[in-house]
Amino acid sequence: GPHYRNIPMTLTAVPEPGQLFAYWEETGETSATIALPFNGDTTRTAVFESEPPPPPPPAVVINELNFNPPFETDAEDDLYEFMELVNTGTESADLSGFTFTSGIVYTFPPGTSIDPGEYILLVKLPANFTGQGYDTYQWTEGSLSNGGETITLMDTYGQVVDSLTYDDVAPWPAEPDGTGPSLSLTDPLLANEDPVHWSASSETGGTPGAVNFP
């Protein structure tokens, strides 16, 4: 196109998928957008580098759901709902910015982490789960469906950390649907998408913040 002497021109380096802008070869500038003084023959060469692959998502697992606590009204049920996560890996996992994209709505704040073997809770009402020695996070909106639904946790790279589609009918255990027990994974190292690996908790209300079946 036409360019006019002494009128700066804006250049923006746009990487292809899988590439990252690194710098402008002639000047070493690292900003992808620059204003170029246009007062003579000038060359600017954008240098791109391969984008590093995202790290594998951490071994954080949905381990327990209390989706229909046994109270007299649905409103009371909601207030005691919880979802438990456990880190089955060998390293601490930084959950900053991790988001539930289906099921309940929540994004973990900066600085959130979960240690190996640690349990954390996401709840409807934190006041019902205080002083128990585990970290509790209040989800932003929504409730756990009494009839089953898909819950998906994504990391900041858009990768699925864990996804679970539970139900309240066979082959899923029926007892957690309002009779007292929670829906509990029999072993956090088992594939939690398979209903045969889930059972009704042995305790009324489940075992929030602790091993499901010690």
Short mmCIF file of N, CA and C in Angstrom, two decimals, residues 64-69 71 73-84 100 103-106 120-130 134-146 149 151 208:
data_model
loop_
_atom_site.label_atom_id
_atom_site.label_comp_id
_atom_site.label_asym_id
_atom_site.label_seq_id
_atom_site.Cartn_x
_atom_site.Cartn_y
_atom_site.Cartn_z
N GLU A 64 -15.19 -37.09 45.61
CA GLU A 64 -16.41 -37.29 46.39
C GLU A 64 -17.41 -36.20 46.04
N LEU A 65 -18.68 -36.58 45.96
CA LEU A 65 -19.77 -35.63 45.69
C LEU A 65 -20.90 -35.86 46.67
N ASN A 66 -21.33 -34.78 47.31
CA ASN A 66 -22.54 -34.85 48.12
C ASN A 66 -23.57 -33.99 47.40
N PHE A 67 -24.24 -34.60 46.41
CA PHE A 67 -25.07 -33.81 45.49
C PHE A 67 -26.53 -33.69 45.94
N ASN A 68 -26.96 -34.55 46.88
CA ASN A 68 -28.34 -34.46 47.37
C ASN A 68 -28.39 -34.85 48.83
N PRO A 69 -27.88 -33.97 49.72
CA PRO A 69 -27.93 -34.27 51.15
C PRO A 69 -29.37 -34.45 51.63
N PHE A 71 -32.11 -33.55 53.54
CA PHE A 71 -32.81 -32.60 54.40
C PHE A 71 -34.25 -32.46 53.92
N THR A 73 -36.03 -29.97 52.79
CA THR A 73 -36.35 -29.18 51.60
C THR A 73 -35.15 -29.13 50.67
N ASP A 74 -35.41 -28.88 49.40
CA ASP A 74 -34.32 -28.75 48.43
C ASP A 74 -33.40 -27.60 48.79
N ALA A 75 -33.96 -26.52 49.34
CA ALA A 75 -33.14 -25.37 49.71
C ALA A 75 -32.12 -25.75 50.78
N GLU A 76 -32.54 -26.57 51.74
CA GLU A 76 -31.60 -27.04 52.77
C GLU A 76 -30.56 -27.98 52.17
N ASP A 77 -30.99 -28.83 51.24
CA ASP A 77 -30.06 -29.73 50.57
C ASP A 77 -28.88 -28.96 49.99
N ASP A 78 -29.20 -27.92 49.23
CA ASP A 78 -28.18 -27.15 48.54
C ASP A 78 -27.09 -26.64 49.48
N LEU A 79 -27.47 -26.27 50.68
CA LEU A 79 -26.54 -25.63 51.60
C LEU A 79 -25.49 -26.59 52.13
N TYR A 80 -25.70 -27.88 51.97
CA TYR A 80 -24.73 -28.86 52.46
C TYR A 80 -24.06 -29.63 51.31
N GLU A 81 -24.30 -29.19 50.10
CA GLU A 81 -23.62 -29.82 48.97
C GLU A 81 -22.12 -29.56 49.03
N PHE A 82 -21.35 -30.55 48.60
CA PHE A 82 -19.91 -30.32 48.45
C PHE A 82 -19.34 -31.25 47.38
N MET A 83 -18.21 -30.83 46.84
CA MET A 83 -17.41 -31.64 45.93
C MET A 83 -15.99 -31.64 46.46
N GLU A 84 -15.40 -32.82 46.54
CA GLU A 84 -14.06 -32.95 47.08
C GLU A 84 -13.06 -33.28 45.97
N PHE A 100 -13.97 -24.55 36.51
CA PHE A 100 -15.01 -25.53 36.22
C PHE A 100 -15.85 -25.01 35.07
N GLY A 103 -21.08 -28.08 35.03
CA GLY A 103 -21.47 -28.32 36.41
C GLY A 103 -21.53 -26.99 37.14
N ILE A 104 -20.94 -26.91 38.30
CA ILE A 104 -20.91 -25.66 39.05
C ILE A 104 -19.97 -24.66 38.36
N VAL A 105 -20.09 -23.39 38.73
CA VAL A 105 -19.27 -22.33 38.15
C VAL A 105 -18.26 -21.86 39.19
N TYR A 106 -16.96 -21.95 38.85
CA TYR A 106 -15.93 -21.48 39.78
C TYR A 106 -14.58 -21.42 39.08
N ILE A 120 -9.30 -30.95 49.21
CA ILE A 120 -9.92 -29.64 49.33
C ILE A 120 -11.39 -29.77 48.94
N LEU A 121 -12.21 -28.86 49.44
CA LEU A 121 -13.64 -28.90 49.17
C LEU A 121 -14.09 -27.68 48.40
N LEU A 122 -15.02 -27.89 47.49
CA LEU A 122 -15.81 -26.81 46.89
C LEU A 122 -17.22 -26.98 47.40
N VAL A 123 -17.81 -25.90 47.91
CA VAL A 123 -19.07 -26.02 48.63
C VAL A 123 -20.03 -24.91 48.24
N LYS A 124 -21.30 -25.12 48.57
CA LYS A 124 -22.31 -24.10 48.35
C LYS A 124 -22.28 -23.06 49.48
N LEU A 125 -22.09 -23.51 50.73
CA LEU A 125 -22.11 -22.61 51.88
C LEU A 125 -20.94 -22.95 52.81
N PRO A 126 -19.86 -22.17 52.79
CA PRO A 126 -18.67 -22.49 53.59
C PRO A 126 -18.94 -22.59 55.09
N ALA A 127 -19.92 -21.84 55.60
CA ALA A 127 -20.19 -21.85 57.04
C ALA A 127 -20.52 -23.25 57.55
N ASN A 128 -21.00 -24.12 56.69
CA ASN A 128 -21.34 -25.49 57.11
C ASN A 128 -20.14 -26.43 57.10
N PHE A 129 -18.96 -25.91 56.73
CA PHE A 129 -17.78 -26.77 56.62
C PHE A 129 -16.55 -26.12 57.25
N THR A 130 -16.72 -25.24 58.19
CA THR A 130 -15.59 -24.52 58.77
C THR A 130 -14.98 -25.31 59.93
N TYR A 134 -9.47 -28.53 56.63
CA TYR A 134 -9.22 -28.61 55.19
C TYR A 134 -9.63 -27.28 54.55
N ASP A 135 -9.04 -27.00 53.37
CA ASP A 135 -9.36 -25.76 52.65
C ASP A 135 -10.72 -25.90 51.97
N THR A 136 -11.50 -24.83 52.07
CA THR A 136 -12.84 -24.81 51.52
C THR A 136 -13.00 -23.61 50.59
N TYR A 137 -13.60 -23.85 49.43
CA TYR A 137 -13.82 -22.80 48.44
C TYR A 137 -15.30 -22.77 48.06
N GLN A 138 -15.87 -21.59 48.07
CA GLN A 138 -17.29 -21.45 47.75
C GLN A 138 -17.45 -21.23 46.26
N TRP A 139 -18.18 -22.15 45.60
CA TRP A 139 -18.34 -21.95 44.16
C TRP A 139 -19.21 -20.73 43.88
N THR A 140 -19.05 -20.19 42.69
CA THR A 140 -19.63 -18.90 42.35
C THR A 140 -21.14 -18.98 42.14
N GLU A 141 -21.57 -20.00 41.44
CA GLU A 141 -23.00 -20.17 41.21
C GLU A 141 -23.29 -21.59 40.81
N GLY A 142 -24.58 -21.93 40.86
CA GLY A 142 -24.99 -23.27 40.48
C GLY A 142 -25.13 -24.19 41.68
N SER A 143 -25.61 -25.39 41.42
CA SER A 143 -25.74 -26.45 42.41
C SER A 143 -25.41 -27.77 41.75
N LEU A 144 -25.07 -28.76 42.55
CA LEU A 144 -24.86 -30.10 42.01
C LEU A 144 -26.22 -30.72 41.70
N SER A 145 -26.39 -31.19 40.49
CA SER A 145 -27.68 -31.70 40.06
C SER A 145 -28.04 -32.99 40.79
N ASN A 146 -29.26 -33.06 41.32
CA ASN A 146 -29.72 -34.28 41.98
C ASN A 146 -29.92 -35.42 40.99
N GLU A 149 -25.04 -35.09 36.31
CA GLU A 149 -24.58 -34.12 35.31
C GLU A 149 -23.09 -34.33 35.06
N ILE A 151 -19.33 -32.76 35.24
CA ILE A 151 -18.51 -31.76 35.91
C ILE A 151 -17.13 -31.82 35.29
N PRO A 208 -16.00 -35.53 54.10
CA PRO A 208 -15.36 -34.36 53.49
C PRO A 208 -13.97 -34.09 54.07
#
